Short mmCIF file of C-alpha atoms and ligand atoms in Angstrom, two decimals:
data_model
loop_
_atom_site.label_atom_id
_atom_site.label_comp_id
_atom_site.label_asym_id
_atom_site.label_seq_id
_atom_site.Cartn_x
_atom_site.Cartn_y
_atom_site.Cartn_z
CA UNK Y 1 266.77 67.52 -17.96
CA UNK Y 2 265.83 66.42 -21.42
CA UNK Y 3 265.04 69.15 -24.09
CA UNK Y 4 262.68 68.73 -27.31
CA UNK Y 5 263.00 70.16 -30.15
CA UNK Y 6 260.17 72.27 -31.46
CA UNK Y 7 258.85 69.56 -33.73
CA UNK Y 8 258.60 67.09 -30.68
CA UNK Y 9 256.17 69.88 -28.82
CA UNK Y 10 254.26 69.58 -32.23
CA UNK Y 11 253.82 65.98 -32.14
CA UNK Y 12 253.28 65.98 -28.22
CA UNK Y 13 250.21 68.46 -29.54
CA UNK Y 14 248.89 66.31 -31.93
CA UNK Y 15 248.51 63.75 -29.77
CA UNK Y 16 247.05 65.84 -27.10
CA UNK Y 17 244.61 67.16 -29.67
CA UNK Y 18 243.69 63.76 -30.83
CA UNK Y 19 242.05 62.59 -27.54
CA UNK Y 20 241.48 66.10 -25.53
CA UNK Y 21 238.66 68.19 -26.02
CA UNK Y 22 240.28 71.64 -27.06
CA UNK Y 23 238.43 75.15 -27.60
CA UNK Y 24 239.85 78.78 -27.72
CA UNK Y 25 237.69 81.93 -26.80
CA UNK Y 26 238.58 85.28 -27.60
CA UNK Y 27 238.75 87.86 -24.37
CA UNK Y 28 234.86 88.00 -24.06
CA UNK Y 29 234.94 84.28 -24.19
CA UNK Y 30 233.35 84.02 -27.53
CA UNK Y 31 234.33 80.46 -28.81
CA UNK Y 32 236.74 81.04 -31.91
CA UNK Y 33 237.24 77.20 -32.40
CA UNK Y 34 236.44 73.87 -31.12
CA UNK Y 35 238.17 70.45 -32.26
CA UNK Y 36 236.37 67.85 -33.44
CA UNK Y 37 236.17 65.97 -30.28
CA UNK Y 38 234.21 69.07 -28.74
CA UNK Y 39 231.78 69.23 -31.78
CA UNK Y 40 231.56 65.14 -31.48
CA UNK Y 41 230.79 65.35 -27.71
CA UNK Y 42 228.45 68.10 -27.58
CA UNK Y 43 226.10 67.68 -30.19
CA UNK Y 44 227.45 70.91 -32.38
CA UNK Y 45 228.59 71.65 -35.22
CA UNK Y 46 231.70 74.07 -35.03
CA UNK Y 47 229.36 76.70 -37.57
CA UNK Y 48 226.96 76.43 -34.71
CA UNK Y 49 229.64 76.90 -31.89
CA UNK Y 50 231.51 80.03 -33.06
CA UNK Y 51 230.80 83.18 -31.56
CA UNK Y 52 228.85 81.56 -29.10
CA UNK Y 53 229.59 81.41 -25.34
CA UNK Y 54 230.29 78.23 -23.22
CA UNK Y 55 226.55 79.34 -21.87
CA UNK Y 56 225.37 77.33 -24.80
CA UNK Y 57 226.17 74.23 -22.98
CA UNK Y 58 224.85 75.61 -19.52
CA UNK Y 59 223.90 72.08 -17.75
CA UNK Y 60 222.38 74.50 -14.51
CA UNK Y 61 224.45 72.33 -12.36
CA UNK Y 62 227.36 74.67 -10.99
CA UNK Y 63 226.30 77.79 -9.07
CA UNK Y 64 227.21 81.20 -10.28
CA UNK Y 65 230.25 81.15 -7.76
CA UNK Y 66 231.56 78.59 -9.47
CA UNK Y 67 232.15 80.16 -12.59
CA UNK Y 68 233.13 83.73 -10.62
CA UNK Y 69 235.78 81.78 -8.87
CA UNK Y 70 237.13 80.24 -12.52
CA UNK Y 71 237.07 83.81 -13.91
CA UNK Y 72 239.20 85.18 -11.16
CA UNK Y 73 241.58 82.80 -10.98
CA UNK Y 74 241.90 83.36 -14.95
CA UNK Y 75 242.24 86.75 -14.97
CA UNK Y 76 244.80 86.69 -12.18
CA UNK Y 77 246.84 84.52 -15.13
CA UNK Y 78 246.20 81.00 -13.08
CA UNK Y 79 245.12 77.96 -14.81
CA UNK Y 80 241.86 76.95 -13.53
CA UNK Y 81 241.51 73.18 -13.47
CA UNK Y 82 238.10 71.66 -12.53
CA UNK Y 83 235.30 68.70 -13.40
CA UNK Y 84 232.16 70.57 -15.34
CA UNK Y 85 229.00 69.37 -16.26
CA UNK Y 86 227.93 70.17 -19.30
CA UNK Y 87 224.54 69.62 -21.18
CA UNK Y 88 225.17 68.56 -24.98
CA UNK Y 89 222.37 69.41 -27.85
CA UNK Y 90 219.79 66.83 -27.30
CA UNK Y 91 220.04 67.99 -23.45
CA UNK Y 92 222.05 64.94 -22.15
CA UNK Y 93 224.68 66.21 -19.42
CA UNK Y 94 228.31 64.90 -19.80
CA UNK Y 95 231.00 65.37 -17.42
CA UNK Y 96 234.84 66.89 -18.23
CA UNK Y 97 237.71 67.29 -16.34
CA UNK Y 98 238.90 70.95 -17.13
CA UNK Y 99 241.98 73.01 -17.75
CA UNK Y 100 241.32 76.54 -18.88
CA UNK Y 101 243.86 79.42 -19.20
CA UNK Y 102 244.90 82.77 -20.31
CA UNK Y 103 246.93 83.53 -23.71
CA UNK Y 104 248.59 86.69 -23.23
CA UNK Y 105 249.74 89.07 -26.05
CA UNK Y 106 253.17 90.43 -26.66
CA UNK Y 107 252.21 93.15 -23.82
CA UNK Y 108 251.20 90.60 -21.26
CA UNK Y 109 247.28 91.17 -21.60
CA UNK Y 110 244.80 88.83 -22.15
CA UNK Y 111 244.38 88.41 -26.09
CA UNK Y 112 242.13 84.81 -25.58
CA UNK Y 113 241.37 81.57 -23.85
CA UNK Y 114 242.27 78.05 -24.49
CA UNK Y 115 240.83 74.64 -22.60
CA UNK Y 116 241.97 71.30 -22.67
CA UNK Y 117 238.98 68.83 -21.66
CA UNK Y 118 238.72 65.49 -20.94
CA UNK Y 119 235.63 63.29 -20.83
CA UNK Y 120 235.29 62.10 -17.68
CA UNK Y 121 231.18 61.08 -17.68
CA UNK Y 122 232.19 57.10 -17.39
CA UNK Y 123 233.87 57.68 -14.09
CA UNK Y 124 231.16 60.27 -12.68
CA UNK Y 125 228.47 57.34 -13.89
CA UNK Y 126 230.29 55.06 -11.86
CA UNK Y 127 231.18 57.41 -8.78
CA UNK Y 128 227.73 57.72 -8.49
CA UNK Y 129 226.16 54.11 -8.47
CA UNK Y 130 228.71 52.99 -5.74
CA UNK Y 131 227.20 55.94 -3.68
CA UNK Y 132 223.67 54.52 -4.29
CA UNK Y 133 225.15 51.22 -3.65
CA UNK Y 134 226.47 52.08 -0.38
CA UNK Y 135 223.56 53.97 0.88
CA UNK Y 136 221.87 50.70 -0.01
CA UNK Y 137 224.27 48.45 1.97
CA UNK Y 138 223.91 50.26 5.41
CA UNK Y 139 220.16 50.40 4.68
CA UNK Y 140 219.62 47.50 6.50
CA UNK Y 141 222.06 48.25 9.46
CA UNK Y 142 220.31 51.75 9.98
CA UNK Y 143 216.85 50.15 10.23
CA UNK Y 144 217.95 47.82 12.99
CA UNK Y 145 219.72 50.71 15.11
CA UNK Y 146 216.21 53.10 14.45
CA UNK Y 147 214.00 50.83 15.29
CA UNK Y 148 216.16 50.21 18.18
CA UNK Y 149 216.76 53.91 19.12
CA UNK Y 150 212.99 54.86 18.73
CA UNK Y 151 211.80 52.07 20.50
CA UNK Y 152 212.85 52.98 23.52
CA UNK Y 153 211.51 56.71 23.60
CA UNK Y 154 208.40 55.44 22.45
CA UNK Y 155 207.87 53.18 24.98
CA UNK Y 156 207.92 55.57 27.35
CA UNK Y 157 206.28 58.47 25.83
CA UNK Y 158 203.67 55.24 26.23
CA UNK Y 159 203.70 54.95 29.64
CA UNK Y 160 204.13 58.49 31.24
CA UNK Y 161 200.80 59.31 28.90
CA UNK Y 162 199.21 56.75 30.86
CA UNK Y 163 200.43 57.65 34.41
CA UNK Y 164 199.41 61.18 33.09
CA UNK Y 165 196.06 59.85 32.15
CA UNK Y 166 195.59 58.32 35.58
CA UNK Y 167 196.99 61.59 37.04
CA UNK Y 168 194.25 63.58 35.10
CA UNK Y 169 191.23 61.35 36.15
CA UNK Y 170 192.22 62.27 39.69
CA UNK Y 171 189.53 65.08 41.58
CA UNK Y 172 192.56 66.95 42.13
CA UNK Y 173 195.78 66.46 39.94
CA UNK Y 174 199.07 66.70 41.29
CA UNK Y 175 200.10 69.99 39.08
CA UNK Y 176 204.19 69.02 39.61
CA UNK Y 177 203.82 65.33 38.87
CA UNK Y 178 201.32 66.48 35.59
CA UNK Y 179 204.60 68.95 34.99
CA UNK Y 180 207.10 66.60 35.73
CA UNK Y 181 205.66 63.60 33.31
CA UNK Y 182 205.05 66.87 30.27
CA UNK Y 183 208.56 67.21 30.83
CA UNK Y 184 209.33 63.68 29.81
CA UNK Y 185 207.32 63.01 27.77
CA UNK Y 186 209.11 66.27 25.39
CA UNK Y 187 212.30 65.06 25.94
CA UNK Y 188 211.43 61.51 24.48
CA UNK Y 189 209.83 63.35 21.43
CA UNK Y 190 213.02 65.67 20.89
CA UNK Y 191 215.16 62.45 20.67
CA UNK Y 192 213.16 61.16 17.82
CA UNK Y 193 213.18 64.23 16.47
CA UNK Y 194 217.01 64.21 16.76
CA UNK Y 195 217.13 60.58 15.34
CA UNK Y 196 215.02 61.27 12.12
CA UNK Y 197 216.76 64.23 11.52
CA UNK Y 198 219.82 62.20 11.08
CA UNK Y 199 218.42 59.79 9.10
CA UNK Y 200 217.15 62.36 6.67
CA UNK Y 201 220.72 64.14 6.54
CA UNK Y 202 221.96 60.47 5.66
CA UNK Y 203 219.46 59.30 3.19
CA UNK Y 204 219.83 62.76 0.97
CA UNK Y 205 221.28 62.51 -2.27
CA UNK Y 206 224.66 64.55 -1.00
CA UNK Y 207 226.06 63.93 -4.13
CA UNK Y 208 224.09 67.30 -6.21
CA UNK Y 209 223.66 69.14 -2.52
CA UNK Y 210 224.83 72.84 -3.13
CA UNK Y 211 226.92 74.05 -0.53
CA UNK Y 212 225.23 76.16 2.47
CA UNK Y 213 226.28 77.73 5.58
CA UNK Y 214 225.52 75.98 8.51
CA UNK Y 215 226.48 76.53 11.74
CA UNK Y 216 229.44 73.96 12.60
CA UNK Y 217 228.34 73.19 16.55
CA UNK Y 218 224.41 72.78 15.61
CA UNK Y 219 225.28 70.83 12.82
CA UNK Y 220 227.76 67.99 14.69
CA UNK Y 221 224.99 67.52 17.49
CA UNK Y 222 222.36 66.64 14.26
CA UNK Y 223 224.70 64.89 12.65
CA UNK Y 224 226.57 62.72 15.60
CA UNK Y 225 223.33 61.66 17.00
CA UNK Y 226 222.82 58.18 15.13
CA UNK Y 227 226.46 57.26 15.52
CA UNK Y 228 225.87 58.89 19.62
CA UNK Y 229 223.10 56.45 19.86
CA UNK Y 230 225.00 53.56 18.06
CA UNK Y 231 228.10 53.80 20.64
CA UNK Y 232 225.76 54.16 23.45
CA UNK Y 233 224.10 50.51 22.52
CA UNK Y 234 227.89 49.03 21.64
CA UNK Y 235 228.96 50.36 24.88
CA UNK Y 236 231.48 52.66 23.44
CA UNK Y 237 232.41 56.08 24.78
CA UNK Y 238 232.56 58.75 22.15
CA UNK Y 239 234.11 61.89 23.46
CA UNK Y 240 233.26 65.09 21.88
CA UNK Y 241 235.68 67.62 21.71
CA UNK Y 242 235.01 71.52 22.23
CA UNK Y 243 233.55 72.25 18.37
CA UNK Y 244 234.02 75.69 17.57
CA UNK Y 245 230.77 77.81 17.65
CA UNK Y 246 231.21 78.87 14.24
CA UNK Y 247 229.90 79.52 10.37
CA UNK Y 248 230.95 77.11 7.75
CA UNK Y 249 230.05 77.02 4.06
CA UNK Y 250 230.05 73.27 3.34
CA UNK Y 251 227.94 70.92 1.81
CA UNK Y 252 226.56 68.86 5.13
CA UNK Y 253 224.80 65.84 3.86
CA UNK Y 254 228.44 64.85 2.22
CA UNK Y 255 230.26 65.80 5.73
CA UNK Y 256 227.35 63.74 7.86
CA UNK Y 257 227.94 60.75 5.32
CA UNK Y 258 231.67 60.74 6.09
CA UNK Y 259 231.73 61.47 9.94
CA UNK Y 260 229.13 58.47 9.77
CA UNK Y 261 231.09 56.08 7.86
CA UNK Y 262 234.30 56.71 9.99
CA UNK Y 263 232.56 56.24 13.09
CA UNK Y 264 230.95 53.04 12.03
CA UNK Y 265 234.01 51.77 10.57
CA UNK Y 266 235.98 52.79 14.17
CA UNK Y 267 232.99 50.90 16.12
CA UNK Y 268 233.49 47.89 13.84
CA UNK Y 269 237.74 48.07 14.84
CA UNK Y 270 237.01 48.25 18.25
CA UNK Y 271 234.51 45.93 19.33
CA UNK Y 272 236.32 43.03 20.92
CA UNK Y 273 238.85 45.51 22.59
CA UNK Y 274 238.79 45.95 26.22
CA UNK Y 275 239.36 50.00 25.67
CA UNK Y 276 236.88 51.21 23.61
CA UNK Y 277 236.95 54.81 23.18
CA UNK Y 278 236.17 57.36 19.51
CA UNK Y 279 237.36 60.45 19.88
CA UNK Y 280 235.83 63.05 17.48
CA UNK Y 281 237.81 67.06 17.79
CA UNK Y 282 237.69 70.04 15.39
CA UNK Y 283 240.42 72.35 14.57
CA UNK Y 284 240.61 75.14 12.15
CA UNK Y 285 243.66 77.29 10.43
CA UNK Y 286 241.88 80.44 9.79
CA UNK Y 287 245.01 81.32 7.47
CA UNK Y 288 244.76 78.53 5.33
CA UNK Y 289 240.89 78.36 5.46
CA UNK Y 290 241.09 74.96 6.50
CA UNK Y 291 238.76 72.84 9.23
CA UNK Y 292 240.25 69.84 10.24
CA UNK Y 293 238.23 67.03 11.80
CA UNK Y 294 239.85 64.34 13.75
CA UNK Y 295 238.08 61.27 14.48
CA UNK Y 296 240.71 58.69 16.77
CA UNK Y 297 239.50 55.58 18.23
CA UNK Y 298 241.41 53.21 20.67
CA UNK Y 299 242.63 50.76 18.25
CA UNK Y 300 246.17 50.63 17.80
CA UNK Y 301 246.58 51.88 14.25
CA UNK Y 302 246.42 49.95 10.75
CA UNK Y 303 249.14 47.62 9.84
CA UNK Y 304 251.21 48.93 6.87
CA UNK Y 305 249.85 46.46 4.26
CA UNK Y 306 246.44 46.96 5.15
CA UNK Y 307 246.84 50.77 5.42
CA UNK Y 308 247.58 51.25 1.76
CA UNK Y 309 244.38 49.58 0.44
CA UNK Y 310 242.46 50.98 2.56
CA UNK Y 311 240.90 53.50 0.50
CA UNK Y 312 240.84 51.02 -2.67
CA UNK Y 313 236.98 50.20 -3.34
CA UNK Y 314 235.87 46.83 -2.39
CA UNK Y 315 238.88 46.57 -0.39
CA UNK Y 316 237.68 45.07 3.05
CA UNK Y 317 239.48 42.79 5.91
CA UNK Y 318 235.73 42.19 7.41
CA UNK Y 319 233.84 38.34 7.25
CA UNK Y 320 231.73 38.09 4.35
CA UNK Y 321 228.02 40.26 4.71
CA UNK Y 322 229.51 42.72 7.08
CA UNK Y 323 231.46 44.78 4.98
CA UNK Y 324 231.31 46.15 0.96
CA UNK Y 325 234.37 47.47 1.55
CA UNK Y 326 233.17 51.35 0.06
CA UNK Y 327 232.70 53.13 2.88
CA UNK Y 328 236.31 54.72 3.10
CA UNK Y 329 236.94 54.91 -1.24
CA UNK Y 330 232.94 56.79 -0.92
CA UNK Y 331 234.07 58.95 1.88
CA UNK Y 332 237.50 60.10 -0.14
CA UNK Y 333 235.92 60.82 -3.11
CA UNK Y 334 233.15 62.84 -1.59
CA UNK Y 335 236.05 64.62 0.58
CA UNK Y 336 237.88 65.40 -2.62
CA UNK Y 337 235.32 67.38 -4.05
CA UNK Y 338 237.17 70.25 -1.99
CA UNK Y 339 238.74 68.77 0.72
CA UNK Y 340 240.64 65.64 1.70
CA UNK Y 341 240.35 62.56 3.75
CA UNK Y 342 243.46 60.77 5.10
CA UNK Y 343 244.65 57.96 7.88
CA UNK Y 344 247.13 59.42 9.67
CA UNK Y 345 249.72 57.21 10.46
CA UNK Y 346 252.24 59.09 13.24
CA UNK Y 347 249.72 58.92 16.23
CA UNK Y 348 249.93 56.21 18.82
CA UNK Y 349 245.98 55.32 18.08
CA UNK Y 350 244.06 54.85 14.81
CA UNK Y 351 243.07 58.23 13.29
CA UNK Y 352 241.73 59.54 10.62
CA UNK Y 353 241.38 63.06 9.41
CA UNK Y 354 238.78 65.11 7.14
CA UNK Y 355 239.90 68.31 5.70
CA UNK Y 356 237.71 71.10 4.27
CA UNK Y 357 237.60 74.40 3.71
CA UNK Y 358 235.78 76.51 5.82
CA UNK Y 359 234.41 79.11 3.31
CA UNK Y 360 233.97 78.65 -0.35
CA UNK Y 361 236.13 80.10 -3.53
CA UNK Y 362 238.67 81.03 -0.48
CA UNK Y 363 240.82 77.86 -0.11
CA UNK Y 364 244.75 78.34 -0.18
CA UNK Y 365 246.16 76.01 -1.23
CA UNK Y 366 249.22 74.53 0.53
CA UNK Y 367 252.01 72.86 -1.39
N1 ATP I 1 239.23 52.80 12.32
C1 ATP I 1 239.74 51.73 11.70
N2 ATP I 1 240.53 50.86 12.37
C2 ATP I 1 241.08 49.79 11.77
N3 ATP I 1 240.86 49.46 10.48
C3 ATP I 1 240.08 50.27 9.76
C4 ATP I 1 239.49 51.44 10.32
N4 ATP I 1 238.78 52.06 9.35
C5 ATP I 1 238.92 51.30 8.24
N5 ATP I 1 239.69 50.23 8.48
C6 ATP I 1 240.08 49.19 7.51
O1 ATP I 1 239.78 49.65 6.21
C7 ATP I 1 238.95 48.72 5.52
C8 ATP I 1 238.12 49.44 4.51
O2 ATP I 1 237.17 50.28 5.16
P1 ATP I 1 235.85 50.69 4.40
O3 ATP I 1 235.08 51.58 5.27
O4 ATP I 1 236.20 51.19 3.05
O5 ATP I 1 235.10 49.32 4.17
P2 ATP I 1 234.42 48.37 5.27
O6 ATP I 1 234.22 49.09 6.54
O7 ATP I 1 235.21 47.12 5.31
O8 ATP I 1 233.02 48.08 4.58
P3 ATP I 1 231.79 49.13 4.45
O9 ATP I 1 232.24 50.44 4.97
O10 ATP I 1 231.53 49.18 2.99
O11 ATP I 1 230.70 48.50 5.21
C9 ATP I 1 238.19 48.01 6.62
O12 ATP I 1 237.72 46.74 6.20
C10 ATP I 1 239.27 47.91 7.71
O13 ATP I 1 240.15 46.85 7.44
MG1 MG I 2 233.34 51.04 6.50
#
């Protein structure tokens, strides 16, 4: 182990404080300085920043639990580390990636608060147009498969209406059959219903959605029911495991985005094979907080090579026009908001895994 000498630290913190965004706050988190990189990037000048709170750049986006769960872990002497939006003088929002922590006194009590920020609005900028680009890019796929799912139902919510019709005109109508073709006629509209309510949890903006509770077994029949109707037309069985009948605090559009884009991207693998199987199953660790969903299809895995780019953006192994190669890079980021999404290499099949916590500002973490 190498050890500095006290002038080294210094340099190391003039560097740091050349290119990080540095403020301290005294215990009631009134801001008793700001470098010139915060002044530069939020508008102020440091007379106008001290004694002020970090409400003055208040961008509305984060939720009060948000900032709850930073206090707590800083009074329970963590570091809290964490991307903020902030809103600079002239109201424009900028983005930084976060470390704020305690400075105890000689009798281990709070005496302040320092951060260390970094500007990270370039990468949210571009985090965000490749998730409008990819919503674009299966655009055109999901209009084929609608027009294909809704077709059908509509066709015969067309007919029984007119065997009903007929029915009607009758001197005495056969009450069962008039019963019987009601029936049918509600089950074709529910599975419309179903579809569109897919395709709005798709076409949402996910990437502002605040989080909400939902329950977990309502939410996977809404949200399976494109790729359900996708497999059925490939020919492909997707098994659905037991899901838990349970409350989760998540944010839903993101998880139906992600659940869709592995699906699609285990259809695509499968194809040509003769076994075609996806295999979607929830389990939870109620210790760690943690859902874990598994989606396995019957392929046989993903060679080495191909396995580590897999999550690269661009990075595709499909003909030219079929894939961007974004789907998996979109689905990790979103999953690393507060979770993670990983291809997990030790099972005989190809499988990939979503983690997320199942409540909010209660994640532990696991090292
Ligand atoms: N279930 C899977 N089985 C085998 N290979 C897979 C599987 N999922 C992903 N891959 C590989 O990972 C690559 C990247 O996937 P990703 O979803 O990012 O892009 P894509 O599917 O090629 O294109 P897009 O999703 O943008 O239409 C795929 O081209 C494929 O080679
Ligand atoms: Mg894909």
């Amino acid at each position: 182990m190498t050890f500095y000498k006290s002038e080294d630290y210094l340099m190391i913190l003039k560097a740091i404080s050349e290119v990080a965004i540095i403020a301290y706050t005294d215990k009631q988190g009134r801001i008793t300085f700001a470098n010139k990189n915060f002044c530069e990037i939020s508008g102020y000048s440091l007379e106008e920043l001290l004694h002020q709170d970090h409400r003055i750049l208040n961008s509305g986006h984060h939720n009060s639990e948000f900032f709850k769960e930073m206090y707590q872990a800083l009074l329970s002497g963590k570091i809290w580390r964490g991307e903020i939006c902030n809103k600079n003088k002239n109201g424009g929002y900028y983005w930084v990636d976060s470390q704020v922590f305690a400075i105890m006194n000689e009798d281990n009590h709070i005496a302040s608060y320092a951060s260390i920020r970094f500007d990270i609005t370039e990468k949210k900028r571009i985090q965000c147009s490749i998730l409008q680009l990819e919503k674009l890019a299966s655009l055109g796929e999901i209009s084929a498969v609608v027009a294909h799912e809704i077709n059908n139902p509509l066709a015969i919510i067309e007919l029984v209406s007119k065997s009903l019709l007929n029915e009607m005109k009758k001197e005495v109508p056969d009450i069962n059959h008039v019963e019987v073709k009601i029936n049918k006629i509600t089950k074709s509209t529910n599975q419309i219903a179903k579809i569109v309510r897919g395709l709005k949890t798709i076409s949402r903006n996910g990437n502002l959605e605040d989080f909400s509770e939902i329950n977990l077994k309502n939410f996977m029949v809404d949200a399976l029911s494109f790729s359900s109707a996708k497999c059925r037309q490939n020919e492909i069985f997707l098994k659905i495991g037991e899901i838990p009948d349970i409350q989760i605090e998540c944010r839903p559009d993101q998880i139906s985005q992600i659940l869709l884009n592995l699906i699609n991207n285990a259809q695509d693998a499968i194809w040509t094979n003769k076994e075609r199987w996806i295999e979607l199953s929830v389990n939870s660790d109620d210790h760690l907080n943690i859902l874990y969903i598994n989606i396995i299809d019957s392929g046989e895995g993903i060679a080495d090579h191909i396995a580590k780019k897999i999550l690269d953006p661009f990075f595709t192994t499909k003909e030219v026009g079929k894939g961007t190669g974004l789907g998996l890079s979109i689905s990790a980021t979103i999953a690393r908001d507060n979770g993670r999404l990983y291809y997990e290499k030790k099972r005989n099949n190809t499988a990939f895994v979503l983690e997320i916590p199942m409540y909010q500002g209660k994640l532990v973490k696991k090292n």
